[in-house]
C-alpha cells in the first residue's frame, strides 16, 4: 500500500487557505470542529466562524441566510447528522432556492468503526442525491479532497462533499487536476469497468492490478462527482467493456450503484454488480473488520468482477 | 418610494391595512385554496413594516442596504404578496394569479419566483435561523440593515425556533427583531390545547431576548415596539404581538376553520362588504 493521508486534514487546511484568499468564505460547525477540522479556520478567522452548538438544523438554515446574503458558507458535521438531522432544512432552505451552501461532512460510511450503527452514515448519499440541483462529490483521497473543496468554493450552487474519518491511500499526486463532473480514468481496460468512489477507489485499483495478472483487463474509473454523474464515461464503459462493477461505502440503494445502474439501464444495458452494503446496518468494530465483513475490499471487488464477467453477454 | 421611513399617519396605515385585507380575501377566494387566517392576523404587523418602519426600495428589490423581512410562516404568503404589490414590487394585477400554474406567486413563498420575497419557506421553524445568517452577513459586511422575522405562535412549537433563539442571543445579534403573530390558533385548534407554549414571553426572556408584548392590531403600539427594538443593543428583540386569527372578517375571526380554507364566492362578497 502506498502513502496515506487524511481527508479531513486536507479539508481543514484547504478551508484555511480559502479563508486567506477570500473574505466571503465563512464556516459553520456543530460542536465537532476538532473532528471535521474546521478548527484551523476557526482559530485563524474567529469572526468568520460560527459554532452553532449541537443544533444542526439551525446551522443549515443559518448557512442558507449567509449564502443568500453573498457569503460562501461551509457547514460541517458528521455525515450522519447532515443530512440525517437536518434533511428538511437542506431541502427547503438550501436545495429549493438553490443557494450557495457547501455542506462538507466527515466520518461517513462504515469506517467510523467502533462508534457503531448510529454513527455510520450509509444513507447520506441516497438522501443527498435525491435533491435536485445539488452537486455531490466523494473524493478518493486527500489530494482530491483539497481540490474538490476549492472547486466547491468557486462554483455557485449547493454542494455536498463526503469525507471519511480514517486516512486513505493516496491515489493521486500533486499533479492531479480534479475535473468537476468528469470521471477520472485510473486504468484503461476492456474486459470490465470498476467504478468506485471514496475509500473504495484505492482497493478498486488494487483489484484491477490483481486481475490483470490473472489475464482480466479492467478499466477503473473514479466517479468522484457522484452528481451530476458522468453519463458519457458510463456509456463508454458499458459499450466498450460490456460489464460494470460499482464500489462504495454506502448502501447499494440510492448511492453510486443506483446512479450507475440508472444510466446503464437507460442507455446501454449491461450487467452491473454492486459492492456496497445490502439493506443492512452494521455494528461496532474496527474499520477493517467491518469492510471485510461486508466485502468492501479489494477481494470483494475482484469477486464482483468475476461474477459480472460470468453474466457478461459476449 | 420607501427608501426612507415614510411619514404616513395611523389613519393612512389603517386604510392600507384594509386594502391588504381585501387583497388577501380576494386572491385566496380566486385561488380556491390558501390560508386566510394567519394572513389576516398579520396585516397590521406587515403594513407597519412595509409602509412605515423598513427601509426598502420596491424598484430595487436587491438593494444591499435594504431592511429584510423574512416570512418564516410561509403559508401566510398572501399578506406578504399584497404588501409587496401595494408598495410597488410588482403590479397588484398579479395578485389574482396566486397559486395558479405559471404565476410568480407560489402557494408558499419562493425567493426565486417573487421580487421582494427574501426566503423560500413552507416548512415551519426555519426562518429565524435563516434570519440569523442574514444578520451575521450584515455584521461581517459592516452593513446596518435590520432583519424582521415573522413567526407563527404554533410555529414556535418547532425545536429549531429555540435553537435559533439560543443562537441569536449567543451571537448577540441586535439587528434582528422577531415578531410572533400570537393569534392563539394553529391547525388542530388552540395552541394552549395542542401544545402549550406558555409561559411564552418568559421563555424568550430566559433565552436572552429583549421581549415586548403588544396588541398586534394597534399601529401605535407596533411602531413603538419597532422603534424600541432598534434601540436595544447586544441582544435580539422579540415582539409578541397579540392578534386575532382571521381579523377583520366576522365569520373568520377566531375561527380555526379558516386557517387553511378559502372563502367561497359568497363569503368573499360578504367579507368585502365588511371591509369597506
Ligand atoms: C414543519 C411543518 N409542519 C407542519 C406544517 C403544516 N402547517 C402549516 S400551517 C400550520 C399551523 C401554523 O400555526 P401558526 O404558526 O400559529 O400560524 P398562524 O396561526 O399564524 O397561521 C401547520 C401545522 C408545516 N407547514 N411545516
Ligand atoms: Mg397561530
mmCIF file of N, CA and C in Angstrom, chain B residues 50-118:
data_model
loop_
_atom_site.group_PDB
_atom_site.id
_atom_site.type_symbol
_atom_site.label_atom_id
_atom_site.label_comp_id
_atom_site.label_asym_id
_atom_site.label_seq_id
_atom_site.Cartn_x
_atom_site.Cartn_y
_atom_site.Cartn_z
ATOM 1 N N UNK B 50 -43.752 47.428 6.103
ATOM 2 C CA UNK B 50 -43.522 47.831 4.715
ATOM 3 C C UNK B 50 -43.835 49.301 4.434
ATOM 4 N N UNK B 51 -44.745 49.903 5.224
ATOM 5 C CA UNK B 51 -45.160 51.263 4.903
ATOM 6 C C UNK B 51 -44.697 52.291 5.926
ATOM 7 N N UNK B 52 -43.963 51.840 6.948
ATOM 8 C CA UNK B 52 -43.540 52.785 7.967
ATOM 9 C C UNK B 52 -42.114 52.529 8.448
ATOM 10 N N UNK B 53 -41.848 51.293 8.785
ATOM 11 C CA UNK B 53 -40.641 51.012 9.557
ATOM 12 C C UNK B 53 -39.419 50.697 8.682
ATOM 13 N N UNK B 54 -39.607 49.862 7.679
ATOM 14 C CA UNK B 54 -38.445 49.341 6.958
ATOM 15 C C UNK B 54 -37.947 50.312 5.895
ATOM 16 N N UNK B 55 -36.631 50.270 5.713
ATOM 17 C CA UNK B 55 -36.013 50.979 4.586
ATOM 18 C C UNK B 55 -35.916 49.979 3.450
ATOM 19 N N UNK B 56 -36.578 50.270 2.376
ATOM 20 C CA UNK B 56 -36.523 49.355 1.232
ATOM 21 C C UNK B 56 -36.890 50.106 -0.035
ATOM 22 N N UNK B 57 -36.543 49.511 -1.173
ATOM 23 C CA UNK B 57 -36.799 50.136 -2.472
ATOM 24 C C UNK B 57 -37.535 49.148 -3.353
ATOM 25 N N UNK B 58 -38.823 49.327 -3.486
ATOM 26 C CA UNK B 58 -39.593 48.385 -4.302
ATOM 27 C C UNK B 58 -39.081 48.276 -5.739
ATOM 28 N N UNK B 59 -38.449 49.343 -6.261
ATOM 29 C CA UNK B 59 -37.944 49.234 -7.637
ATOM 30 C C UNK B 59 -36.535 48.642 -7.676
ATOM 31 N N UNK B 60 -36.012 48.298 -6.535
ATOM 32 C CA UNK B 60 -34.669 47.686 -6.477
ATOM 33 C C UNK B 60 -34.671 46.644 -5.358
ATOM 34 N N UNK B 61 -35.341 45.518 -5.622
ATOM 35 C CA UNK B 61 -35.544 44.529 -4.548
ATOM 36 C C UNK B 61 -34.247 43.994 -3.956
ATOM 37 N N UNK B 62 -33.149 44.068 -4.720
ATOM 38 C CA UNK B 62 -31.890 43.522 -4.214
ATOM 39 C C UNK B 62 -30.964 44.583 -3.637
ATOM 40 N N UNK B 63 -31.461 45.804 -3.482
ATOM 41 C CA UNK B 63 -30.677 46.874 -2.858
ATOM 42 C C UNK B 63 -30.001 46.329 -1.598
ATOM 43 N N UNK B 64 -28.662 46.412 -1.538
ATOM 44 C CA UNK B 64 -27.969 45.643 -0.498
ATOM 45 C C UNK B 64 -28.179 46.224 0.901
ATOM 46 N N UNK B 65 -28.560 47.490 0.995
ATOM 47 C CA UNK B 65 -28.750 48.091 2.323
ATOM 48 C C UNK B 65 -30.175 47.937 2.857
ATOM 49 N N UNK B 66 -31.035 47.298 2.075
ATOM 50 C CA UNK B 66 -32.442 47.231 2.494
ATOM 51 C C UNK B 66 -32.611 46.484 3.817
ATOM 52 N N UNK B 67 -33.597 46.901 4.577
ATOM 53 C CA UNK B 67 -34.022 46.068 5.701
ATOM 54 C C UNK B 67 -34.701 44.833 5.126
ATOM 55 N N UNK B 68 -34.550 43.720 5.808
ATOM 56 C CA UNK B 68 -35.107 42.464 5.303
ATOM 57 C C UNK B 68 -36.325 42.045 6.107
ATOM 58 N N UNK B 69 -37.340 41.619 5.402
ATOM 59 C CA UNK B 69 -38.478 40.985 6.061
ATOM 60 C C UNK B 69 -38.476 39.509 5.689
ATOM 61 N N UNK B 70 -38.365 38.657 6.684
ATOM 62 C CA UNK B 70 -38.352 37.212 6.457
ATOM 63 C C UNK B 70 -39.654 36.626 6.990
ATOM 64 N N UNK B 71 -40.426 36.076 6.087
ATOM 65 C CA UNK B 71 -41.687 35.448 6.494
ATOM 66 C C UNK B 71 -41.407 33.977 6.793
ATOM 67 N N UNK B 72 -41.283 33.681 8.069
ATOM 68 C CA UNK B 72 -40.971 32.298 8.431
ATOM 69 C C UNK B 72 -42.193 31.408 8.257
ATOM 70 N N UNK B 73 -43.361 31.944 8.570
ATOM 71 C CA UNK B 73 -44.588 31.137 8.383
ATOM 72 C C UNK B 73 -45.061 31.334 6.943
ATOM 73 N N UNK B 74 -44.467 30.566 6.061
ATOM 74 C CA UNK B 74 -44.630 30.757 4.612
ATOM 75 C C UNK B 74 -46.050 30.593 4.114
ATOM 76 N N UNK B 75 -46.908 29.965 4.923
ATOM 77 C CA UNK B 75 -48.303 29.822 4.487
ATOM 78 C C UNK B 75 -49.035 31.153 4.504
ATOM 79 N N UNK B 76 -48.455 32.158 5.182
ATOM 80 C CA UNK B 76 -49.079 33.483 5.174
ATOM 81 C C UNK B 76 -48.576 34.328 4.009
ATOM 82 N N UNK B 77 -48.156 33.671 2.956
ATOM 83 C CA UNK B 77 -47.678 34.364 1.759
ATOM 84 C C UNK B 77 -48.633 35.461 1.277
ATOM 85 N N UNK B 78 -49.950 35.261 1.290
ATOM 86 C CA UNK B 78 -50.822 36.306 0.739
ATOM 87 C C UNK B 78 -50.639 37.680 1.379
ATOM 88 N N UNK B 79 -50.429 37.753 2.685
ATOM 89 C CA UNK B 79 -50.266 39.072 3.294
ATOM 90 C C UNK B 79 -48.986 39.727 2.783
ATOM 91 N N UNK B 80 -47.966 38.917 2.559
ATOM 92 C CA UNK B 80 -46.713 39.469 2.038
ATOM 93 C C UNK B 80 -46.884 39.896 0.585
ATOM 94 N N UNK B 81 -47.500 39.050 -0.228
ATOM 95 C CA UNK B 81 -47.691 39.391 -1.642
ATOM 96 C C UNK B 81 -48.471 40.694 -1.774
ATOM 97 N N UNK B 82 -49.479 40.820 -0.950
ATOM 98 C CA UNK B 82 -50.301 42.011 -1.001
ATOM 99 C C UNK B 82 -49.469 43.248 -0.630
ATOM 100 N N UNK B 83 -48.684 43.141 0.441
ATOM 101 C CA UNK B 83 -47.852 44.277 0.846
ATOM 102 C C UNK B 83 -46.817 44.610 -0.228
ATOM 103 N N UNK B 84 -46.249 43.578 -0.836
ATOM 104 C CA UNK B 84 -45.248 43.819 -1.885
ATOM 105 C C UNK B 84 -45.895 44.498 -3.085
ATOM 106 N N UNK B 85 -47.061 44.015 -3.478
ATOM 107 C CA UNK B 85 -47.738 44.607 -4.636
ATOM 108 C C UNK B 85 -48.170 46.035 -4.327
ATOM 109 N N UNK B 86 -48.762 46.222 -3.161
ATOM 110 C CA UNK B 86 -49.254 47.560 -2.817
ATOM 111 C C UNK B 86 -48.108 48.554 -2.635
ATOM 112 N N UNK B 87 -46.915 48.061 -2.303
ATOM 113 C CA UNK B 87 -45.809 49.016 -2.195
ATOM 114 C C UNK B 87 -45.008 49.104 -3.489
ATOM 115 N N UNK B 88 -45.369 48.345 -4.510
ATOM 116 C CA UNK B 88 -44.805 48.586 -5.835
ATOM 117 C C UNK B 88 -43.770 47.598 -6.336
ATOM 118 N N UNK B 89 -43.627 46.447 -5.694
ATOM 119 C CA UNK B 89 -42.655 45.461 -6.190
ATOM 120 C C UNK B 89 -43.118 44.823 -7.497
ATOM 121 N N UNK B 90 -44.409 44.661 -7.626
ATOM 122 C CA UNK B 90 -44.992 44.126 -8.863
ATOM 123 C C UNK B 90 -46.438 44.603 -8.916
ATOM 124 N N UNK B 91 -47.072 44.554 -10.076
ATOM 125 C CA UNK B 91 -48.415 45.110 -10.197
ATOM 126 C C UNK B 91 -49.434 44.355 -9.346
ATOM 127 N N UNK B 92 -50.350 45.104 -8.744
ATOM 128 C CA UNK B 92 -51.405 44.460 -7.953
ATOM 129 C C UNK B 92 -52.244 43.539 -8.835
ATOM 130 N N UNK B 93 -52.226 43.805 -10.137
ATOM 131 C CA UNK B 93 -52.967 42.951 -11.069
ATOM 132 C C UNK B 93 -52.484 41.510 -11.070
ATOM 133 N N UNK B 94 -51.282 41.270 -10.537
ATOM 134 C CA UNK B 94 -50.784 39.884 -10.486
ATOM 135 C C UNK B 94 -51.372 39.097 -9.320
ATOM 136 N N UNK B 95 -51.909 39.813 -8.336
ATOM 137 C CA UNK B 95 -52.359 39.116 -7.127
ATOM 138 C C UNK B 95 -53.370 37.998 -7.417
ATOM 139 N N UNK B 96 -54.312 38.218 -8.332
ATOM 140 C CA UNK B 96 -55.288 37.143 -8.578
ATOM 141 C C UNK B 96 -54.690 35.879 -9.216
ATOM 142 N N UNK B 97 -53.398 35.932 -9.578
ATOM 143 C CA UNK B 97 -52.786 34.720 -10.146
ATOM 144 C C UNK B 97 -52.265 33.781 -9.061
ATOM 145 N N UNK B 98 -52.431 34.194 -7.809
ATOM 146 C CA UNK B 98 -51.939 33.385 -6.680
ATOM 147 C C UNK B 98 -52.221 31.901 -6.881
ATOM 148 N N UNK B 99 -51.180 31.087 -6.707
ATOM 149 C CA UNK B 99 -51.307 29.624 -6.724
ATOM 150 C C UNK B 99 -51.661 29.043 -8.086
ATOM 151 N N UNK B 100 -51.684 29.889 -9.121
ATOM 152 C CA UNK B 100 -52.027 29.372 -10.444
ATOM 153 C C UNK B 100 -50.768 28.910 -11.178
ATOM 154 N N UNK B 101 -50.939 27.944 -12.038
ATOM 155 C CA UNK B 101 -49.815 27.434 -12.831
ATOM 156 C C UNK B 101 -49.200 28.577 -13.648
ATOM 157 N N UNK B 102 -47.900 28.755 -13.508
ATOM 158 C CA UNK B 102 -47.224 29.807 -14.262
ATOM 159 C C UNK B 102 -47.150 31.130 -13.527
ATOM 160 N N UNK B 103 -47.793 31.241 -12.377
ATOM 161 C CA UNK B 103 -47.771 32.502 -11.621
ATOM 162 C C UNK B 103 -46.452 32.668 -10.881
ATOM 163 N N UNK B 104 -46.083 33.932 -10.627
ATOM 164 C CA UNK B 104 -44.902 34.166 -9.790
ATOM 165 C C UNK B 104 -45.272 34.098 -8.306
ATOM 166 N N UNK B 105 -46.549 33.950 -8.029
ATOM 167 C CA UNK B 105 -46.993 33.916 -6.630
ATOM 168 C C UNK B 105 -47.292 32.480 -6.215
ATOM 169 N N UNK B 106 -46.268 31.850 -5.666
ATOM 170 C CA UNK B 106 -46.372 30.449 -5.285
ATOM 171 C C UNK B 106 -47.213 30.280 -4.023
ATOM 172 N N UNK B 107 -47.741 29.091 -3.846
ATOM 173 C CA UNK B 107 -48.583 28.806 -2.678
ATOM 174 C C UNK B 107 -47.885 29.134 -1.365
ATOM 175 N N UNK B 108 -46.639 28.766 -1.260
ATOM 176 C CA UNK B 108 -45.791 29.194 -0.156
ATOM 177 C C UNK B 108 -44.637 29.988 -0.765
ATOM 178 N N UNK B 109 -44.109 30.932 -0.004
ATOM 179 C CA UNK B 109 -43.122 31.870 -0.551
ATOM 180 C C UNK B 109 -41.919 31.180 -1.197
ATOM 181 N N UNK B 110 -41.500 31.727 -2.327
ATOM 182 C CA UNK B 110 -40.336 31.212 -3.050
ATOM 183 C C UNK B 110 -39.498 32.408 -3.481
ATOM 184 N N UNK B 111 -38.277 32.492 -2.944
ATOM 185 C CA UNK B 111 -37.468 33.698 -3.167
ATOM 186 C C UNK B 111 -36.976 33.807 -4.598
ATOM 187 N N UNK B 112 -37.058 32.721 -5.350
ATOM 188 C CA UNK B 112 -36.610 32.814 -6.748
ATOM 189 C C UNK B 112 -37.749 33.134 -7.700
ATOM 190 N N UNK B 113 -38.954 33.253 -7.186
ATOM 191 C CA UNK B 113 -40.111 33.499 -8.050
ATOM 192 C C UNK B 113 -40.662 34.909 -7.929
ATOM 193 N N UNK B 114 -40.559 35.488 -6.749
ATOM 194 C CA UNK B 114 -41.297 36.720 -6.473
ATOM 195 C C UNK B 114 -40.352 37.826 -6.030
ATOM 196 N N UNK B 115 -40.346 38.975 -6.728
ATOM 197 C CA UNK B 115 -39.490 40.072 -6.288
ATOM 198 C C UNK B 115 -39.865 40.536 -4.882
ATOM 199 N N UNK B 116 -38.873 40.664 -4.023
ATOM 200 C CA UNK B 116 -39.128 41.137 -2.665
ATOM 201 C C UNK B 116 -39.254 40.023 -1.646
ATOM 202 N N UNK B 117 -39.449 38.801 -2.105
ATOM 203 C CA UNK B 117 -39.511 37.683 -1.152
ATOM 204 C C UNK B 117 -38.088 37.263 -0.812
ATOM 205 N N UNK B 118 -37.766 37.295 0.471
ATOM 206 C CA UNK B 118 -36.379 37.059 0.887
ATOM 207 C C UNK B 118 -36.078 35.585 1.113
#
